[in-house]
Coordinates of C-alpha atoms in Angstrom, one line a residue:
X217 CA 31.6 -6.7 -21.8
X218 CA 30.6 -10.3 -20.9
X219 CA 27.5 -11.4 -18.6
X220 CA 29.7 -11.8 -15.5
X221 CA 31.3 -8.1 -15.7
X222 CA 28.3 -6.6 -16.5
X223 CA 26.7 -7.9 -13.5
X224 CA 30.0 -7.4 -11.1
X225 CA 29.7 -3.9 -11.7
X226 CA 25.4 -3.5 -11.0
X227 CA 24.5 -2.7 -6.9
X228 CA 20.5 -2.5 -6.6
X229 CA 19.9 -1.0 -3.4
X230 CA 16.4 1.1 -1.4
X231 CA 16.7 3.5 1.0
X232 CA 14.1 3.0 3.8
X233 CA 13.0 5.1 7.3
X234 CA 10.9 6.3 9.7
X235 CA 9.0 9.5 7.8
X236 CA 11.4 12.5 7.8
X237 CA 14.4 11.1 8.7
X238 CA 16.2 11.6 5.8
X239 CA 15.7 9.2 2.9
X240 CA 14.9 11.6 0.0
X241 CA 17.7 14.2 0.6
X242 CA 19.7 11.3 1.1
X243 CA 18.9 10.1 -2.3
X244 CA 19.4 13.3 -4.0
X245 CA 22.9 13.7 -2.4
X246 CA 23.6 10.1 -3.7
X247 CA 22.5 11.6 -7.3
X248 CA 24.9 14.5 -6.6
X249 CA 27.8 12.5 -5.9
X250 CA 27.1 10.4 -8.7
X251 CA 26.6 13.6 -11.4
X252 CA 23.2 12.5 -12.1
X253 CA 22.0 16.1 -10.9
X254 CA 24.0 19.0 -10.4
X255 CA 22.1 21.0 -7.6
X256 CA 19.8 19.5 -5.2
X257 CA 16.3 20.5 -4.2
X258 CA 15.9 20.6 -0.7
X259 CA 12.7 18.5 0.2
X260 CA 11.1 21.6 1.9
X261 CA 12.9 24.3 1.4
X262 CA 10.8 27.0 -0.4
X263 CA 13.8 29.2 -1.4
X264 CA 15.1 27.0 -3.8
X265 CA 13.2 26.8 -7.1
X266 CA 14.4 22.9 -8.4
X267 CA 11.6 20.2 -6.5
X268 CA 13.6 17.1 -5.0
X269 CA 14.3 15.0 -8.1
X270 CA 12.4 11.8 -6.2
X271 CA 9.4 13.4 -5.6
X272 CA 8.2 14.3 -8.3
X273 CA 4.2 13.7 -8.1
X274 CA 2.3 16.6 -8.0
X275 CA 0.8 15.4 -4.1
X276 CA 4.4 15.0 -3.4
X277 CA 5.5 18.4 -3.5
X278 CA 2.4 20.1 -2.2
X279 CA 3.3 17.9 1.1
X280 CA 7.0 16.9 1.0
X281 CA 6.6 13.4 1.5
X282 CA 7.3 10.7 -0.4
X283 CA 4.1 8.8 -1.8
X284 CA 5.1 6.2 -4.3
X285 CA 8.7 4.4 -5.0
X286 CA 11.0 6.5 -7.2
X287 CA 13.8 4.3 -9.4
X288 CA 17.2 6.4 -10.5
X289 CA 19.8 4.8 -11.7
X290 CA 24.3 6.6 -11.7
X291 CA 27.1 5.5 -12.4
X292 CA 29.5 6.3 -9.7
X293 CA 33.5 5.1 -10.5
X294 CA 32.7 2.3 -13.4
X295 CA 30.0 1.1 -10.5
X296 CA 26.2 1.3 -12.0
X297 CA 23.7 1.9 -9.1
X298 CA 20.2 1.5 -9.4
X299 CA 18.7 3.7 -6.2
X300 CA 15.1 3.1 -4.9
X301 CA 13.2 5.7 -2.8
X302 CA 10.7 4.5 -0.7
X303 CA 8.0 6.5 1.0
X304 CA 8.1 6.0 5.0
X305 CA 5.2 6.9 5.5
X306 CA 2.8 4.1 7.0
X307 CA 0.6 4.6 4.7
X308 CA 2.4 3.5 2.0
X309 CA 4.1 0.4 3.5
X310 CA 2.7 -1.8 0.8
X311 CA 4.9 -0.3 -1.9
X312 CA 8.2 -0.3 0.0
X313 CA 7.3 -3.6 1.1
X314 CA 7.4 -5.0 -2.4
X315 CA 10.3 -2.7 -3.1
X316 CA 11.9 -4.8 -0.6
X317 CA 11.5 -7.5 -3.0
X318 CA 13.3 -6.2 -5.8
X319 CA 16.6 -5.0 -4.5
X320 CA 19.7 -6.8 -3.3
X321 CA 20.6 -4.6 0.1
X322 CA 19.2 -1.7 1.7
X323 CA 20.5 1.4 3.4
X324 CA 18.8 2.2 6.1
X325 CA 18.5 5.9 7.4
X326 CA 18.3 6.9 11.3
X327 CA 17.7 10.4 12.8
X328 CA 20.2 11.3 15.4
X329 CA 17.8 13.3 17.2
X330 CA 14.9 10.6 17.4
X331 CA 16.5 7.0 17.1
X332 CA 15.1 4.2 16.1
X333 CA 11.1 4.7 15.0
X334 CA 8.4 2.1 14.9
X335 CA 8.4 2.5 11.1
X336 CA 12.2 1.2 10.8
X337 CA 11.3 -1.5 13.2
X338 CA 8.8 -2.5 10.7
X339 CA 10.6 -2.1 7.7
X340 CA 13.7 -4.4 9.5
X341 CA 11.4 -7.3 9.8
X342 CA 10.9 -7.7 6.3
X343 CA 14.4 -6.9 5.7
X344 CA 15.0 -10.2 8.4
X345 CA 12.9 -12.1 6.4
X346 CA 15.0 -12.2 3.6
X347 CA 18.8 -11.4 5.4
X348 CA 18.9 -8.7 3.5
X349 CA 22.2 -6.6 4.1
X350 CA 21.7 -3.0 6.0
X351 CA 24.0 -0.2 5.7
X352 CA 22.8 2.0 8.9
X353 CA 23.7 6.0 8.1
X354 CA 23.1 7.7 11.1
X355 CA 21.4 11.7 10.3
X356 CA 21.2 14.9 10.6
X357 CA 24.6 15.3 12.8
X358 CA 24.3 19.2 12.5
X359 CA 21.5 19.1 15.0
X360 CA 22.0 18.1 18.8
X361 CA 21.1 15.1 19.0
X362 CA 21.8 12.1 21.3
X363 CA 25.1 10.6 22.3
X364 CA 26.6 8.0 19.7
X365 CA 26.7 5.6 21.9
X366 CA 23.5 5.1 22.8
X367 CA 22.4 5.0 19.2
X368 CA 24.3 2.5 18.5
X369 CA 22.9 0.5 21.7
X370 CA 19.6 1.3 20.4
X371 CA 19.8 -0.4 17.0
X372 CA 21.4 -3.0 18.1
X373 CA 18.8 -3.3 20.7
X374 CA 15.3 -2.5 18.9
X375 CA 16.3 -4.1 15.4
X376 CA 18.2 -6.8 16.9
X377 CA 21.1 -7.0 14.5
X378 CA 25.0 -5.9 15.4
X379 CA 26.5 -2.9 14.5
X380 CA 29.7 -2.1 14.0
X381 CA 30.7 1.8 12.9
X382 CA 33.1 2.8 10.2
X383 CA 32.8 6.3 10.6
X384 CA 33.0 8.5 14.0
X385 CA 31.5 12.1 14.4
X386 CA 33.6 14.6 16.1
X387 CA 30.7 17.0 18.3
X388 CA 27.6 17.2 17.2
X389 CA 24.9 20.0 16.7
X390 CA 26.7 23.5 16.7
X391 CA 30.4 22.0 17.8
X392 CA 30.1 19.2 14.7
X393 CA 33.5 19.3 13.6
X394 CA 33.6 16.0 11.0
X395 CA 33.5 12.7 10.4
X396 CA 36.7 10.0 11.1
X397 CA 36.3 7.0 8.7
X398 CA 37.6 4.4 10.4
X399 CA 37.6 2.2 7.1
X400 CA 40.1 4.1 5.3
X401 CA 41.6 6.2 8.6
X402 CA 40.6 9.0 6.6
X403 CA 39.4 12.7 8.7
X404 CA 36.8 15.1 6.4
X405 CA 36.2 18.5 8.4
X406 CA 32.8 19.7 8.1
X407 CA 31.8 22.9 5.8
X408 CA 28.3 23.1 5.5
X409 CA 27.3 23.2 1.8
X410 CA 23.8 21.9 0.6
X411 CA 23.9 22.4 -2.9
X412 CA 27.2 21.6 -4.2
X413 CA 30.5 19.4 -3.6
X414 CA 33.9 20.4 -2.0
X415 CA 36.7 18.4 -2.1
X416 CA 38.4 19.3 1.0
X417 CA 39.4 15.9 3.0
X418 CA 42.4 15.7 5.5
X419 CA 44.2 12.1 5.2
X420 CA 46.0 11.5 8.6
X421 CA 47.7 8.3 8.9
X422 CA 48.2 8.8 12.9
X423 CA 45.8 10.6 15.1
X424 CA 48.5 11.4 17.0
X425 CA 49.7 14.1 14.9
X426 CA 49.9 17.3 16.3
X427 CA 48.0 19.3 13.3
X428 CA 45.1 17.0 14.4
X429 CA 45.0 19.7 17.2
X430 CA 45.6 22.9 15.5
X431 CA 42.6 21.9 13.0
X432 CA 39.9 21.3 15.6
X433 CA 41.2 22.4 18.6
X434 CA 42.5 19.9 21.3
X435 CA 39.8 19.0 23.5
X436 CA 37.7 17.3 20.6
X437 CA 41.2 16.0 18.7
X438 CA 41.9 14.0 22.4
X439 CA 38.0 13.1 22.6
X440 CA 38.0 11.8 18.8
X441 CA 41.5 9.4 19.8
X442 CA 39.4 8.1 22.7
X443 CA 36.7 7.0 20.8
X444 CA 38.7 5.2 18.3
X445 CA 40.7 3.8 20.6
X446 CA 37.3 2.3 22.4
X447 CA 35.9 1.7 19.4
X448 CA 38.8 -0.7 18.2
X449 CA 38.4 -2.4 21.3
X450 CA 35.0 -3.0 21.9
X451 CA 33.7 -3.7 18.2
X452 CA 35.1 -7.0 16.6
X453 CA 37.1 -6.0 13.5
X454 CA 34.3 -5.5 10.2
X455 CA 33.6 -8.8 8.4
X456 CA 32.3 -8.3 5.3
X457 CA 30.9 -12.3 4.8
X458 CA 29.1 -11.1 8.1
X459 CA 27.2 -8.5 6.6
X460 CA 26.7 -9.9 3.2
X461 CA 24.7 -12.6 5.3
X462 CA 22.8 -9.5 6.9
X463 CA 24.1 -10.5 10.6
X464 CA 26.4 -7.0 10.9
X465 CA 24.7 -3.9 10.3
X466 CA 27.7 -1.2 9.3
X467 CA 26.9 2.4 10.7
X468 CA 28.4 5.6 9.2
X469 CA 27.4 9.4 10.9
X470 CA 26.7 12.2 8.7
X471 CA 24.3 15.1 7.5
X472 CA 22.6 14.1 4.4
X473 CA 21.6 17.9 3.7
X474 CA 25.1 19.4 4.4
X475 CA 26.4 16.8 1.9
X476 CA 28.3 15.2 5.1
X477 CA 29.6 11.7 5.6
X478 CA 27.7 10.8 2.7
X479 CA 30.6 10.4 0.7
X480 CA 32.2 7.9 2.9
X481 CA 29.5 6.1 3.0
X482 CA 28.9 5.7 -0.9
X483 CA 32.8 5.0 -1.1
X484 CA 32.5 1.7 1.3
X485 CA 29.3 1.2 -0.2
X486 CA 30.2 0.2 -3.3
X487 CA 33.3 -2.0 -1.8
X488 CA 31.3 -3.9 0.1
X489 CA 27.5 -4.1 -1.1
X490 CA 26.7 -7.3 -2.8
X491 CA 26.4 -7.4 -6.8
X492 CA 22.8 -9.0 -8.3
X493 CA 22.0 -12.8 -6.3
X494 CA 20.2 -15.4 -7.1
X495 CA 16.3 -15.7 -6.6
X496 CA 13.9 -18.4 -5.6
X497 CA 11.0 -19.2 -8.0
X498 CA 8.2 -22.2 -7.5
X499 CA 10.4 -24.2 -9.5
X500 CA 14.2 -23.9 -8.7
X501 CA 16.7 -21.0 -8.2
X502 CA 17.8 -18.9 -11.0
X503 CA 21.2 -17.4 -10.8
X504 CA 21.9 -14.3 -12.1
X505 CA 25.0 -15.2 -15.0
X506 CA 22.3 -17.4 -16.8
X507 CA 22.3 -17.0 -20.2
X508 CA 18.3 -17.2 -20.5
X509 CA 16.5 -13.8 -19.4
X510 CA 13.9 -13.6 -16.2
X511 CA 12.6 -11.3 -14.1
X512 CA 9.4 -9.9 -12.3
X513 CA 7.4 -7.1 -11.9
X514 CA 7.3 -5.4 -8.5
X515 CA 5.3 -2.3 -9.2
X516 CA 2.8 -0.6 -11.8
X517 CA 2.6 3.3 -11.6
X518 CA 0.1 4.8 -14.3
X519 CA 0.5 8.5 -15.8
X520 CA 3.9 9.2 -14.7
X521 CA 3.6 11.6 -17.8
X522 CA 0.8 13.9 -17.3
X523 CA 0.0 14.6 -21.3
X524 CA -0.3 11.0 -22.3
X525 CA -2.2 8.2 -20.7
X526 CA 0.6 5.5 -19.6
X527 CA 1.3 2.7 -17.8
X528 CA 4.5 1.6 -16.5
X529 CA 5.4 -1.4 -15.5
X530 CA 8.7 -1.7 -12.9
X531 CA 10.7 -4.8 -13.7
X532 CA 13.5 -6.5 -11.5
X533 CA 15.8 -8.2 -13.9
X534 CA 16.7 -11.6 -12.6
X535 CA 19.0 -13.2 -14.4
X536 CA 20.3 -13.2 -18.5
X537 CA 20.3 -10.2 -20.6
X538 CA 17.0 -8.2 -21.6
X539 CA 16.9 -7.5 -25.1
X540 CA 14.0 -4.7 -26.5
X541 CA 11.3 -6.1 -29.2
X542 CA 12.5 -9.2 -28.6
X543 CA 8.7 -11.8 -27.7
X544 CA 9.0 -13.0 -24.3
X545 CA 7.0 -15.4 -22.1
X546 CA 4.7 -13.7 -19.9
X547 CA 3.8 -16.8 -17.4
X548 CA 0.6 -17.3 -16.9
X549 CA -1.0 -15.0 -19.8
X550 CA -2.1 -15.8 -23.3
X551 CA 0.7 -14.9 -25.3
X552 CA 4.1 -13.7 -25.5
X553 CA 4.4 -10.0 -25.1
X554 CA 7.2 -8.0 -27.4
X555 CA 8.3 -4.2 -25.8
X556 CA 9.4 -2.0 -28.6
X557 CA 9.4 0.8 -25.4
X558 CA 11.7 0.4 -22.6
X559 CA 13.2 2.9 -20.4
X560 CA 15.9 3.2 -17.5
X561 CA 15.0 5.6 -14.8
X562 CA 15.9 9.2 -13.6
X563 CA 13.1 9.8 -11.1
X564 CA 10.7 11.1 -14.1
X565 CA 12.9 11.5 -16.4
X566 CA 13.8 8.4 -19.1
X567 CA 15.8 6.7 -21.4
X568 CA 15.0 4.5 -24.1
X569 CA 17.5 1.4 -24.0
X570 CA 18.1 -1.9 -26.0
X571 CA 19.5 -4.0 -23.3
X572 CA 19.4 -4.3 -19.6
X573 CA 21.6 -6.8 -17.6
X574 CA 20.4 -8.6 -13.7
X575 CA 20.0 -6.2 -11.4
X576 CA 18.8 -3.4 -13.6
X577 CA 15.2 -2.3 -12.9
X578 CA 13.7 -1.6 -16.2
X579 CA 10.5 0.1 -17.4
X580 CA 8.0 -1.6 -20.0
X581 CA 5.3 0.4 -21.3
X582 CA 1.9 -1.9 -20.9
X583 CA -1.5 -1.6 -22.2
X584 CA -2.8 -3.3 -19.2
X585 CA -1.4 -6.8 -19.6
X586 CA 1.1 -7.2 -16.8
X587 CA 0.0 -7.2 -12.8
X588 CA 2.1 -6.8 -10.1
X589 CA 4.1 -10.5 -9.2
X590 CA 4.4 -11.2 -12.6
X591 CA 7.3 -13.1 -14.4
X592 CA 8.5 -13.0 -17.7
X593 CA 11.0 -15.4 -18.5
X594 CA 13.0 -16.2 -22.2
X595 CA 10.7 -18.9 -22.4
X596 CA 10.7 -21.4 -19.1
X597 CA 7.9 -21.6 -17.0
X598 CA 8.3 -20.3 -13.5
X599 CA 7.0 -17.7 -11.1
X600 CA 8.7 -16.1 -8.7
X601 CA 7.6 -16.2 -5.3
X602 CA 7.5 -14.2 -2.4
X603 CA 5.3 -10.9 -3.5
X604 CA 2.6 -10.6 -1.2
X605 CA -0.6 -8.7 -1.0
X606 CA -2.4 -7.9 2.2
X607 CA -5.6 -8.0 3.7
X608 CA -6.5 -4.0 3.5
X609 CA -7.8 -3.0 7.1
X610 CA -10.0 -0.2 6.2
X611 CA -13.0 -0.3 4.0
X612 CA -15.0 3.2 2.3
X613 CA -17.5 3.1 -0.4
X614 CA -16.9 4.7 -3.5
X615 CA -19.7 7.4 -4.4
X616 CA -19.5 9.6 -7.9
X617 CA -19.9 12.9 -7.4
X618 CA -20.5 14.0 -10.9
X619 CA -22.8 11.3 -12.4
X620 CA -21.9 12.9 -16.1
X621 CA -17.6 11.7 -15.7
X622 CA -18.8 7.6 -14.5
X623 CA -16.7 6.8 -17.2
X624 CA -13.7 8.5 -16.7
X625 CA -14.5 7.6 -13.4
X626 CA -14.0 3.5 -14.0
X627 CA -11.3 4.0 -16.3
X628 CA -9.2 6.2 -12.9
X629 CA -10.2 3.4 -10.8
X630 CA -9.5 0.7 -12.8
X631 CA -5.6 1.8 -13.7
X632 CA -4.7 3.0 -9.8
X633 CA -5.8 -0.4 -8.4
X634 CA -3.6 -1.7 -11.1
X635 CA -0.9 0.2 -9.6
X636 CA -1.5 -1.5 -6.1
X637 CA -2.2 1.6 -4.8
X638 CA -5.5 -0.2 -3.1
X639 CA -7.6 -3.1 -3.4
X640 CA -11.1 -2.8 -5.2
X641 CA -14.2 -5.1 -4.5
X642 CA -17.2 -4.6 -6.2
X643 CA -20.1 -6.0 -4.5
X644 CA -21.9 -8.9 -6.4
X645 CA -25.8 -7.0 -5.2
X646 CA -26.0 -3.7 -6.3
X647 CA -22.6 -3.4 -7.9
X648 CA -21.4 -1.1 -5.1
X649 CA -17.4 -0.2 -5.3
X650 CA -15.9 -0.9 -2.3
X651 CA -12.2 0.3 -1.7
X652 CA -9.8 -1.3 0.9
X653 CA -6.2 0.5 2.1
X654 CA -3.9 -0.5 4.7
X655 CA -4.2 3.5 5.7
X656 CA -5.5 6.4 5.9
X657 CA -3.5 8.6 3.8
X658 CA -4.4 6.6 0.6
X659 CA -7.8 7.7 0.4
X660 CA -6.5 11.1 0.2
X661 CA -4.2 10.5 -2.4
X662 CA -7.1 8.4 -4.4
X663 CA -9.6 11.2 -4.3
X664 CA -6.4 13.5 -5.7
X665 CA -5.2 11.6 -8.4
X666 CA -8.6 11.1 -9.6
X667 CA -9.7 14.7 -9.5
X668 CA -6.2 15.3 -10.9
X669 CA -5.6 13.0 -13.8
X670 CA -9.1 11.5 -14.2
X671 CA -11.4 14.5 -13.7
X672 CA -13.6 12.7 -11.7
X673 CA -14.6 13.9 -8.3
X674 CA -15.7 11.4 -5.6
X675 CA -16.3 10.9 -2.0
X676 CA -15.6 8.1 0.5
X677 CA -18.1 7.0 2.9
X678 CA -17.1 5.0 5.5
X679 CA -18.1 1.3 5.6
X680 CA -18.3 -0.9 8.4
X681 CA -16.1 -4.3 7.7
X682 CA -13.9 -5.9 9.5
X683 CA -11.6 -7.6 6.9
X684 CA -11.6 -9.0 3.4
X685 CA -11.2 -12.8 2.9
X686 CA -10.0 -14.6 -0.2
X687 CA -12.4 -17.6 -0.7
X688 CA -11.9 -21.1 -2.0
X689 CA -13.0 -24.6 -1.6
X690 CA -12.1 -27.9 -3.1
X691 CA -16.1 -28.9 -3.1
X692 CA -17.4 -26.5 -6.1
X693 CA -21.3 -27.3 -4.4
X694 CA -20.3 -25.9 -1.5
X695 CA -18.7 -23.2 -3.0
X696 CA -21.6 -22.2 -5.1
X697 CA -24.3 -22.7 -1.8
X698 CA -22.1 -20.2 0.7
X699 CA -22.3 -17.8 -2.2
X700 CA -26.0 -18.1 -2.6
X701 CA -26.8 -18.2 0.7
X702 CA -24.4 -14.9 2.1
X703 CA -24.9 -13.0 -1.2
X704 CA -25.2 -9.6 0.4
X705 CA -21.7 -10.0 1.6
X706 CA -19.7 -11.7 -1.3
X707 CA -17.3 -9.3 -3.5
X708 CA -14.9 -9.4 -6.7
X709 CA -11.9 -8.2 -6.6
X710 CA -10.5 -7.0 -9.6
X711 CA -9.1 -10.0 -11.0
X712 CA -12.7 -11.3 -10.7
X713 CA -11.3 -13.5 -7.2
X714 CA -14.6 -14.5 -4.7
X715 CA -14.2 -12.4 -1.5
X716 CA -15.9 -12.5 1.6
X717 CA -16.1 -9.7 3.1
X718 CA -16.5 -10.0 7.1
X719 CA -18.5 -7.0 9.3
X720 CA -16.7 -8.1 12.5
X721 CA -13.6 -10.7 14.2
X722 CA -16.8 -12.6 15.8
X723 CA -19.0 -13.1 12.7
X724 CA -16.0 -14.2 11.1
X725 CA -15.5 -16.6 13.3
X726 CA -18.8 -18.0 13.5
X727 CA -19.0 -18.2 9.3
X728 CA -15.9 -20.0 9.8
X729 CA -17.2 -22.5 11.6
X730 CA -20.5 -23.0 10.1
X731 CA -18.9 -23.8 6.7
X732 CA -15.8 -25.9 7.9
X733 CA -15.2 -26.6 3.8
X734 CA -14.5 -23.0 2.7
X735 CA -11.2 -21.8 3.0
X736 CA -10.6 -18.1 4.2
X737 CA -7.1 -16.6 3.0
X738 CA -6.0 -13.2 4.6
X739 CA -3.3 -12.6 1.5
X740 CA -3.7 -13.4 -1.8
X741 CA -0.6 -14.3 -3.9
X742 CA -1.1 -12.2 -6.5

């Protein structure tokens, strides 16, 4: 297959929500259709024996919650979907933040019962800041939950993008009866099944067939033509150049866990979803059917394979076609770097690959060379922009339990800072280790994954800051004097950057002022 048709056929898409709305039994169901698994795990169920293929760290299914991003990749009807689970958690909004980075739509996931939650709000904002295309799937329609309508008032209301629905539930809760999709003016009556398919779909070409009524009775068969009829009239007709420029937010209805609506959904999805674009670097855009390979890497996770000490690095592909052991440039580092090692995803589970087209998301084994916002290119020299790091929000100290495991100690700190899990500063006077999150939850899963896969127990003591600043200043002097003179506040972080670390908003403030010639930056671009 050429370039072009190999990229026609790739859709890179995450799934993002509120906490328990629905994202990773969404995912799994996805998986399902696509015959990448043939049962699914509920995420809490304690019946069923299989975990939920996404969640598959060991935190992650003590607590049935997503913690870090999972990558699958299907194939679903000659299509090849790469599938990115993002926690929803808070907590964790850094990594699905960068996530964001590295795919070309998104599908977001709303519970019927709750509406819109402040985490989606969130996660639309960073969406906005790119025009990324939305999907909406409305959840969990074999609960009661609130009218349609209202939903639909309240996305278009709180994320501040149009809807427009392609599918229509018939009841809800205990009278759910279906799901019309309006797209192909196709009716699927419900049968709930959670582990395995059924292929039982009603094609009506008029709703005003009488067997309509004999199926699901004629109160709900006259509701269902009134709703499409308003529908029809109050929503403009579905442009797809509309949502491909992320103004129209499509919305289907269904029960991820019943298997329900979901398949409507995937059908349109692949239709409609946009195939790999092209991506701004510092130096020009790069289009996708270049012949010259590029990408970036949007995430690090270390030990994904509990016998051997690993790290993987997640790579977007960009544009060209990745070849394995082939040298390519890694921007900004010393040499070229050659991957003998390179996998596709299944969750945990991988596959060893020799070529990878744009849109893939590919894994390279690394001995610690690569960092997150790093670009690899078939030889150019460019970095891609737009992969942020924040200014954490809350600061603990780092104190060693077990002064006999220091080392393994370092060594687990060291490789889940490289993951971006948190930001490390070690303090330039006493060579105190100072860790900074953007929440709470973190710390938790940083004292597990030490105790874990390190063997190192530590506890966190809480420290009194107010914010990390980046330092820099064009006057080296000046530079060197506000280091000498507010030593017992001045940090590394672990590229070996200055920071400033600030006790309160005031102090800050007054520093700020006092030494007009250093500049303070909140992020640092990677």
């Amino acid at each position: 297959m050429s370039l072009t048709e190999e990229i026609k056929k790739r859709r890179t898409f995450a799934i993002i929500a509120h906490p328990d709305a629905g994202k990773t039994t969404l995912t799994e169901k996805l998986l399902l259709f696509g015959g990448a698994i043939q049962t699914a795990g509920a995420v809490k169920s304690n019946k069923i024996d299989t975990a939920t293929k996404s969640d598959w760290m060991e935190i992650e299914k003590q607590r049935g919650i997503s913690v870090a991003t999972s990558v699958m990749g299907f194939e679903y009807k000659g299509i090849k979907i790469n599938l990115l689970d993002t926690p929803g958690h808070q907590d964790f909004a850094e990594d699905t933040y960068r996530t964001l980075t590295a795919v070309d739509s998104v599908i977001m996931v709303i519970d019927c019962v709750k509406g819109v939650e402040i985490q989606t709000e969130k996660l639309m904002e960073v969406c906005r800041m790119r025009n990324t295309p939305v999907i909406c799937f409305i959840n969990k329609l074999d609960r009661e939950g609130r009218d349609p309508y209202d939903l639909l008032d309240e996305v278009e209301e709180k994320l501040n993008i149009q809807v427009r629905p392609l599918s229509w539930p018939i009841g809800m809760g205990k009278s759910f009866k279906g799901v019309y999709n309006l797209y192909d003016q196709k009716l699927n009556l419900f049968t709930p099944s959670q582990r395995k398919l059924s292929d039982d779909r009603k094609i009506f070409e008029n709703l005003e067939d009488s067997e309509l009524d004999q199926l699901i009775g004629q109160n709900p068969a006259d509701q269902l033509r009134e709703d499409v009829e308003l529908i029809e009239g109050v929503y403009p007709e579905f442009d797809v150049a509309e949502y491909l420029d992320g103004k129209v937010a499509p919305v289907f209805f269904g029960s991820a866990v019943n298997n329900f609506g979901v398949n409507e959904m995937l059908d349109t999805f692949i239709q409609i979803a946009p195939p790999p674009k092209s991506r701004m670097t510092d130096v020009r855009e790069v289009k996708p059917d270049e012949s010259k390979f590029s990408g970036f890497v949007f995430k690090i996770h270390a030990n994904m394979d509990p016998n051997h000490r690993n790290r993987i690095a997640f790579l977007r592909i960009c544009s060209g076609k990745f070849e394995r052991n082939k040298p390519y440039n890694h921007v900004g580092g010393p040499k070229p770097l050659r991957f003998s090692n390179v996998t596709q995803f299944m969750a945990q589970d991988k596959e060893i690959i020799d070529e990878a087209f744009p849109g893939d998301i590919i894994g390279l084994y690394d001995t610690g060379n690569l960092k997150i916002g790093d670009t690899l290119t078939d030889g150019e020299n460019m970095v891609f922009t737009g992969i942020p790091s924040f200014s954490p929000e809350i600061f603990r100290e780092v104190v060693n339990k077990d002064a006999m495991k220091t080392k393994q100690l370092e060594k687990g700190l060291k490789q889940l800072m490289e993951e971006g899990v948190a930001q490390l500063f070690t303090f330039d006077m006493g060579s105190r280790k100072v860790v900074g999150t953007v929440g709470q939850l973190q710390f938790e899963v940083i004292q597990f994954r030490l105790k874990n896969e390190y063997n190192a127990t530590v506890e966190f003591h809480p420290m009194n800051l107010y914010k990390a600043c980046w330092i820099s200043s064009k006057d080296k002097k000046q530079l060197d004097e506000f280091v000498r003179s507010k030593n017992r506040h001045i940090a590394y972080d672990k590229d070996g950057k200055l920071v400033f670390m600030a006790e309160s908003k005031a102090w800050l403030q007054m520093v700020q002022d006092n030494y007009p010639e250093i500049e303070f930056h909140f992020t640092s671009e990677f």
